Short mmCIF file of C-alpha atoms in Angstrom, two decimals:
data_model
loop_
_atom_site.label_atom_id
_atom_site.label_comp_id
_atom_site.label_asym_id
_atom_site.label_seq_id
_atom_site.Cartn_x
_atom_site.Cartn_y
_atom_site.Cartn_z
CA MET A 1 225.45 -32.69 36.71
CA LYS A 2 225.24 -32.04 40.22
CA ASN A 3 222.61 -29.75 41.92
CA LEU A 4 223.58 -25.89 42.59
CA ARG A 5 223.78 -23.91 45.89
CA PHE A 6 220.41 -21.16 45.29
CA ASP A 7 219.48 -21.80 49.72
CA ASN A 8 220.94 -19.10 52.16
CA LEU A 9 222.60 -16.95 49.95
CA TYR A 10 221.17 -13.69 49.42
CA SER A 11 221.98 -10.45 48.68
CA PRO A 12 224.92 -8.16 50.11
CA GLU A 13 222.31 -5.85 52.00
CA TYR A 14 221.27 -8.07 54.25
CA TYR A 15 224.67 -8.84 55.85
CA MET A 16 226.76 -7.19 58.43
CA ASP A 17 230.25 -6.63 57.55
CA ILE A 18 232.87 -6.94 61.03
CA PRO A 19 236.25 -5.18 61.41
CA GLY A 20 239.10 -7.66 59.90
CA ASN A 21 237.33 -9.34 57.14
CA ASP A 22 235.31 -8.16 53.61
CA GLY A 23 232.03 -10.12 54.06
CA ARG A 24 229.35 -8.83 52.26
CA ILE A 25 232.23 -8.92 48.91
CA ALA A 26 232.93 -12.65 49.25
CA ILE A 27 228.83 -12.63 49.62
CA LYS A 28 229.16 -10.83 46.22
CA LYS A 29 231.91 -13.29 44.63
CA PHE A 30 229.37 -15.96 45.91
CA ASN A 31 226.76 -14.55 44.02
CA ASP A 32 229.23 -14.62 41.41
CA VAL A 33 230.27 -17.62 41.33
CA ARG A 34 227.25 -19.67 40.99
CA ASP A 35 225.65 -17.03 38.36
CA THR A 36 228.46 -17.87 36.34
CA MET A 37 228.21 -21.78 36.82
CA GLY A 38 224.57 -21.57 36.14
CA MET A 39 224.72 -20.05 33.14
CA ALA A 40 227.61 -23.06 32.11
CA HIS A 41 224.99 -25.60 33.38
CA PHE A 42 222.17 -23.80 31.28
CA SER A 43 224.52 -24.00 28.30
CA LEU A 44 225.65 -28.04 28.74
CA SER A 45 221.45 -28.72 29.86
CA TYR A 46 220.42 -28.10 26.04
CA ILE A 47 222.76 -30.48 24.54
CA GLU A 48 221.89 -34.25 24.15
CA ASP A 49 224.04 -36.28 25.41
CA MET A 50 224.57 -38.30 22.42
CA PRO A 51 226.53 -38.73 19.06
CA SER A 52 224.93 -36.80 16.18
CA GLU A 53 225.61 -37.70 12.89
CA ASP A 54 222.83 -33.94 11.66
CA LEU A 55 225.44 -31.04 10.44
CA GLY A 56 222.99 -28.46 12.43
CA LYS A 57 222.42 -29.96 15.25
CA ASN A 58 226.63 -30.34 16.04
CA PHE A 59 226.63 -26.89 14.71
CA ALA A 60 224.31 -25.82 17.67
CA LYS A 61 226.17 -28.16 20.19
CA THR A 62 229.83 -26.66 19.51
CA ILE A 63 228.25 -22.74 20.29
CA HIS A 64 226.51 -24.15 23.93
CA LEU A 65 230.37 -25.60 24.55
CA ARG A 66 231.86 -22.69 23.91
CA HIS A 67 229.27 -19.98 25.77
CA ALA A 68 230.16 -22.57 28.80
CA ILE A 69 233.85 -23.25 28.45
CA GLU A 70 233.95 -19.61 28.94
CA ASP A 71 231.67 -19.54 32.22
CA LEU A 72 232.99 -22.74 33.40
CA ASN A 73 236.46 -20.98 33.00
CA ASN A 74 235.46 -18.02 34.67
CA SER A 75 233.23 -19.79 37.53
CA PHE A 76 236.84 -20.97 39.18
CA ASP A 77 238.87 -17.48 38.84
CA LEU A 78 235.62 -15.97 40.74
CA LEU A 79 235.44 -18.84 43.59
CA LEU A 80 239.24 -17.46 44.23
CA GLN A 81 238.47 -14.24 44.51
CA VAL A 82 235.99 -14.85 47.80
CA PRO A 83 239.36 -15.99 50.21
CA TRP A 84 240.78 -13.12 48.57
CA PHE A 85 238.81 -11.05 49.34
CA TYR A 86 237.11 -12.24 52.83
CA TYR A 87 240.58 -12.66 54.29
CA ARG A 88 242.40 -9.66 52.92
CA ILE A 89 244.61 -11.88 50.84
CA TRP A 90 245.41 -8.85 48.27
CA ALA A 91 246.91 -6.69 51.29
CA GLU A 92 249.59 -9.41 51.94
CA PHE A 93 251.28 -8.41 48.40
CA ASN A 94 251.06 -4.91 49.20
CA ARG A 95 254.58 -3.26 49.29
CA GLY A 96 256.32 -4.19 52.74
CA ALA A 97 253.60 -7.37 53.43
CA SER A 98 255.44 -10.12 55.11
CA LEU A 99 253.80 -12.97 52.15
CA GLN A 100 255.41 -10.05 49.31
CA THR A 101 258.02 -11.56 46.89
CA ARG A 102 259.85 -10.43 43.60
CA GLN A 103 257.42 -12.75 42.03
CA LEU A 104 254.00 -12.16 43.93
CA LYS A 105 253.80 -8.37 44.49
CA ASN A 106 250.43 -6.86 43.19
CA ARG A 107 250.89 -5.27 40.12
CA ASN A 108 249.68 -1.97 41.89
CA GLU A 109 249.51 -1.21 45.69
CA ILE A 110 245.71 -1.51 46.79
CA ILE A 111 244.58 0.69 49.52
CA ARG A 112 240.64 -0.53 50.68
CA ASN A 113 238.20 2.04 49.94
CA THR A 114 239.85 4.43 47.29
CA GLN A 115 239.23 4.74 44.25
CA GLU A 116 238.43 1.68 42.51
CA TRP A 117 240.44 -0.08 45.24
CA VAL A 118 238.37 -3.45 44.03
CA PHE A 119 238.66 -3.50 40.45
CA LEU A 120 242.26 -3.77 41.79
CA ALA A 121 242.40 -5.91 43.63
CA GLU A 122 239.73 -7.93 41.56
CA LYS A 123 242.84 -7.86 38.38
CA ASP A 124 245.68 -8.86 40.93
CA CYS A 125 243.90 -11.91 42.48
CA GLU A 126 246.05 -14.46 40.95
CA ILE A 127 245.99 -18.63 42.33
CA LYS A 128 249.44 -18.43 43.55
CA LYS A 129 248.95 -15.89 45.80
CA VAL A 130 245.62 -17.33 47.41
CA ARG A 131 247.79 -20.39 47.56
CA ALA A 132 250.38 -19.09 49.29
CA TYR A 133 248.54 -16.92 52.08
CA LEU A 134 246.23 -20.69 52.70
CA GLN A 135 249.16 -22.52 53.13
CA SER A 136 250.72 -20.05 55.62
CA VAL A 137 248.11 -20.30 57.78
CA SER A 138 247.00 -24.20 57.21
CA ASN A 139 243.99 -23.46 56.11
CA PRO A 140 242.38 -26.47 54.58
CA LEU A 141 241.22 -24.64 51.53
CA GLU A 142 244.77 -24.35 50.33
CA GLN A 143 244.47 -28.53 49.72
CA LYS A 144 241.36 -28.65 48.48
CA ILE A 145 241.66 -25.62 45.11
CA ASN A 146 244.91 -26.93 44.47
CA ASN A 147 244.03 -30.61 44.27
CA PHE A 148 241.37 -29.11 41.60
CA PHE A 149 243.38 -26.71 39.97
CA THR A 150 246.31 -30.29 39.38
CA ASP A 151 242.94 -31.99 38.38
CA TYR A 152 240.76 -29.58 35.77
CA VAL A 153 243.35 -26.81 35.27
CA GLU A 154 246.61 -27.84 34.53
CA GLY A 155 245.24 -31.29 34.19
CA ASN A 156 248.74 -33.40 33.46
CA GLY A 157 248.17 -36.29 31.06
CA LYS A 158 244.74 -34.61 29.01
CA PRO A 159 244.46 -34.25 25.89
CA PHE A 160 242.72 -30.83 26.70
CA THR A 161 240.98 -28.53 29.81
CA VAL A 162 238.79 -26.52 30.06
CA ARG A 163 241.70 -23.39 30.84
CA SER A 164 242.77 -24.64 27.71
CA LEU A 165 240.53 -24.78 25.13
CA CYS A 166 239.55 -21.35 27.03
CA ASN A 167 242.54 -20.22 25.34
CA THR A 168 242.42 -21.95 21.91
CA LEU A 169 239.24 -19.07 21.83
CA LYS A 170 240.73 -16.41 23.43
CA HIS A 171 243.54 -16.97 20.71
CA ASN A 172 242.53 -19.03 18.20
CA HIS A 173 239.03 -17.32 18.13
CA ALA A 174 237.42 -20.52 17.25
CA LEU A 175 237.26 -24.39 18.19
CA SER A 176 238.02 -27.06 15.32
CA PHE A 177 235.67 -30.20 15.56
CA ALA A 178 235.80 -32.83 13.91
CA GLU A 179 231.94 -33.29 13.50
CA LEU A 180 232.04 -30.00 11.71
CA TYR A 181 235.03 -30.60 9.46
CA GLU A 182 234.57 -31.84 5.70
CA PRO A 183 237.85 -32.99 3.34
CA TYR A 184 238.38 -31.43 0.42
CA ASP A 185 236.82 -32.90 -3.06
CA PHE A 186 239.44 -33.61 -5.43
CA TYR A 187 238.42 -34.72 -9.01
CA LEU A 188 240.06 -35.40 -12.16
CA ASP A 189 239.30 -37.05 -15.50
CA LEU A 190 240.55 -40.58 -15.31
CA ASN A 191 240.81 -42.22 -18.85
CA GLY A 192 237.03 -40.48 -19.23
CA LYS A 193 235.78 -40.40 -16.00
CA LYS A 194 235.34 -38.07 -13.33
CA THR A 195 236.61 -39.70 -10.31
CA ASN A 196 236.97 -38.23 -7.04
CA LEU A 197 240.10 -38.70 -5.91
CA ARG A 198 239.61 -38.90 -1.81
CA THR A 199 236.70 -41.43 -2.02
CA ALA A 200 239.10 -43.73 -4.90
CA GLY A 201 241.73 -43.80 -2.27
CA ILE A 202 244.43 -42.73 -4.57
CA GLY A 203 246.70 -39.58 -3.70
CA ILE A 204 248.82 -36.94 -6.05
CA ARG A 205 251.78 -34.39 -6.31
CA PHE A 206 252.30 -31.71 -8.67
CA GLU A 207 254.21 -28.73 -8.73
CA GLN A 208 253.94 -25.28 -10.29
CA ARG A 209 256.91 -23.08 -11.47
CA ILE A 210 256.42 -18.99 -9.74
CA VAL A 211 257.34 -16.35 -12.02
CA GLU A 212 257.95 -12.38 -12.00
CA LYS A 213 254.85 -11.24 -12.54
CA SER A 214 256.65 -8.76 -14.65
CA ASN A 215 259.24 -10.92 -16.43
CA PRO A 216 257.61 -14.48 -16.58
CA ASP A 217 260.57 -15.96 -17.87
CA VAL A 218 261.99 -15.93 -14.05
CA GLU A 219 261.37 -18.52 -11.78
CA VAL A 220 262.13 -17.50 -8.35
CA GLY A 221 259.90 -20.38 -6.43
CA LYS A 222 257.52 -23.48 -6.82
CA ILE A 223 254.08 -24.25 -5.39
CA LYS A 224 253.66 -27.92 -4.38
CA TYR A 225 250.20 -29.67 -4.64
CA ASN A 226 249.69 -32.83 -2.52
CA TYR A 227 246.96 -34.06 -2.49
CA ALA A 228 246.05 -37.50 0.27
CA ASP A 229 242.61 -37.49 1.78
CA ASP A 230 242.38 -34.21 2.09
CA TRP A 231 244.03 -30.70 -0.28
CA SER A 232 247.46 -29.39 0.35
CA ILE A 233 249.60 -26.85 -0.95
CA ASP A 234 252.65 -25.29 0.04
CA TYR A 235 254.93 -22.09 -1.51
CA GLU A 236 258.88 -22.43 -1.17
CA TYR A 237 260.79 -19.52 -2.84
CA ASP A 238 264.47 -19.38 -4.32
CA GLN A 239 265.21 -17.50 -1.76
CA GLY A 240 264.95 -19.73 0.98
CA GLU A 241 261.35 -18.86 2.99
CA VAL A 242 258.73 -21.81 3.11
CA PHE A 243 254.69 -21.35 3.53
CA ARG A 244 253.59 -24.67 4.52
CA TYR A 245 249.81 -25.22 4.46
CA GLU A 246 249.93 -27.04 8.38
CA ASP A 247 250.39 -23.51 9.55
CA CYS A 248 247.48 -22.23 8.50
CA ILE A 249 244.84 -24.98 9.79
CA ASP A 250 243.85 -26.67 13.24
CA GLY A 251 244.68 -30.45 11.70
CA ASN A 252 246.00 -31.87 14.81
CA GLN A 253 244.08 -30.27 17.13
CA ARG A 254 240.18 -31.43 15.80
CA LEU A 255 238.23 -31.74 18.63
CA ARG A 256 235.16 -34.13 19.57
CA ILE A 257 232.17 -32.40 20.69
CA GLN A 258 231.30 -35.41 22.99
CA GLU A 259 234.55 -35.35 24.59
CA VAL A 260 234.05 -31.89 24.93
CA TYR A 261 231.49 -32.05 26.90
CA GLN A 262 232.45 -34.71 28.71
CA GLU A 263 234.91 -32.59 30.22
CA CYS A 264 233.16 -29.42 30.88
CA CYS A 265 230.14 -31.54 32.86
CA ASP A 266 233.14 -33.54 34.41
CA TYR A 267 234.25 -30.14 35.96
CA PHE A 268 231.50 -28.70 36.49
CA ASP A 269 230.85 -31.53 38.96
CA ALA A 270 234.15 -31.06 40.54
CA LEU A 271 233.95 -27.36 41.20
CA VAL A 272 230.54 -27.73 41.94
CA ASP A 273 232.21 -29.68 45.21
CA LEU A 274 234.68 -27.04 45.49
CA PHE A 275 232.46 -23.81 46.11
CA GLU A 276 230.55 -26.13 48.99
CA GLU A 277 234.44 -26.89 50.53
CA VAL A 278 234.65 -22.57 50.01
CA TYR A 279 231.08 -22.03 50.98
CA ASN A 280 230.93 -24.37 54.14
CA GLU A 281 234.29 -22.78 55.07
CA ILE A 282 233.67 -18.64 54.62
CA HIS A 283 229.84 -18.65 53.80
CA SER A 284 229.05 -19.32 57.83
CA GLN A 285 231.28 -16.93 59.75
CA ILE A 286 229.31 -14.00 57.75
CA ARG A 287 226.23 -13.14 59.50
CA LEU A 288 223.32 -11.52 58.38
CA LEU A 289 222.42 -8.27 58.99
CA PRO A 290 219.46 -8.26 61.81
CA SER A 291 217.26 -5.88 61.15
CA LEU A 292 216.58 -7.24 57.87
CA ILE A 293 215.74 -11.00 59.80
CA SER A 294 211.99 -11.87 60.07
CA GLU A 295 210.75 -14.02 61.93
CA SER A 296 211.33 -17.69 60.43
CA GLY A 297 215.34 -16.38 60.87
CA LYS A 298 216.03 -15.29 57.43
CA PRO A 299 215.24 -12.01 54.80
CA ASN A 300 212.21 -11.60 54.00
CA ILE A 301 212.46 -11.94 50.45
CA LYS A 302 209.08 -12.04 48.25
CA PRO A 303 210.00 -14.00 45.24
CA SER A 304 209.27 -13.19 41.83
CA SER A 305 206.07 -13.28 40.42
CA ASN A 306 207.26 -13.90 36.73
CA LYS A 307 208.31 -16.94 35.65
CA ILE A 308 210.36 -17.87 32.22
CA SER A 309 210.54 -20.89 31.01
CA MET A 310 213.97 -21.07 28.90
CA ASP A 311 212.40 -24.50 26.92
CA ASP A 312 210.37 -22.18 25.38
CA TYR A 313 213.22 -20.17 23.60
CA PHE A 314 215.84 -22.96 23.12
CA SER A 315 215.69 -26.70 22.47
CA VAL A 316 218.24 -29.23 22.78
CA VAL A 317 220.48 -30.10 20.27
#
């Protein structure tokens, strides 16, 4: 994976604000993006770049991947907030603004320096608004942001993207990985011998009646059992309702750990490039506060003497 930028980015208090832009908020967002990407990098760096058959190791990999996916997804959204605040794009979509359309109108009218206005502006940041503004002023960042969005967020033709995986986590709580799935073992006594149907390549189907509890003579439906390499049970009621086993599982959505890992790494590298583009376009316009600059031309910041090695707490899996 590519290296993150850690030079020439300081805390907001070391910078000046000038009328027309919100530079210190943009600096905070730069730092938020970098820190969140750093957490994603941390998670991915503890995944061994090769397949494994060790169940425990694969489980640990999926935990790291889950954290990386959420941090990577959040990083792009945070990066959009840099131009959103620096150029005050949010103001263009308030009531009466020149770029206002019915679809892109802010949910709330945002007024600078009122209570929680930054929080409200963060909630209203959307890529379509950012792109619409940048396109209207012929800012080259619009095309670069769009390229990243098309390739790594929409990802047409890809089986999954970081964004789609993050949405799956939000709606389904967890991702389903092939390496962690163990098919059901079904045994039958065949000719006096206990036989594993899956390893023997044998499939079976049979049905069982569903009857009323208080009146066992009244049949209300049937249970359909099906075993072909794995176990499946469907319920069919005479009144018309059908309950399919396939609706309860993620059989068609099982992922491969290495494929998800590779997509995360590719996403990270592309986001590093986009970060640099936004940094080069905006950061140079934000000036440091002269009274806090040392003779070296940089803030006089002493590095912390405390050092922690994460290798003491984590190991490659």
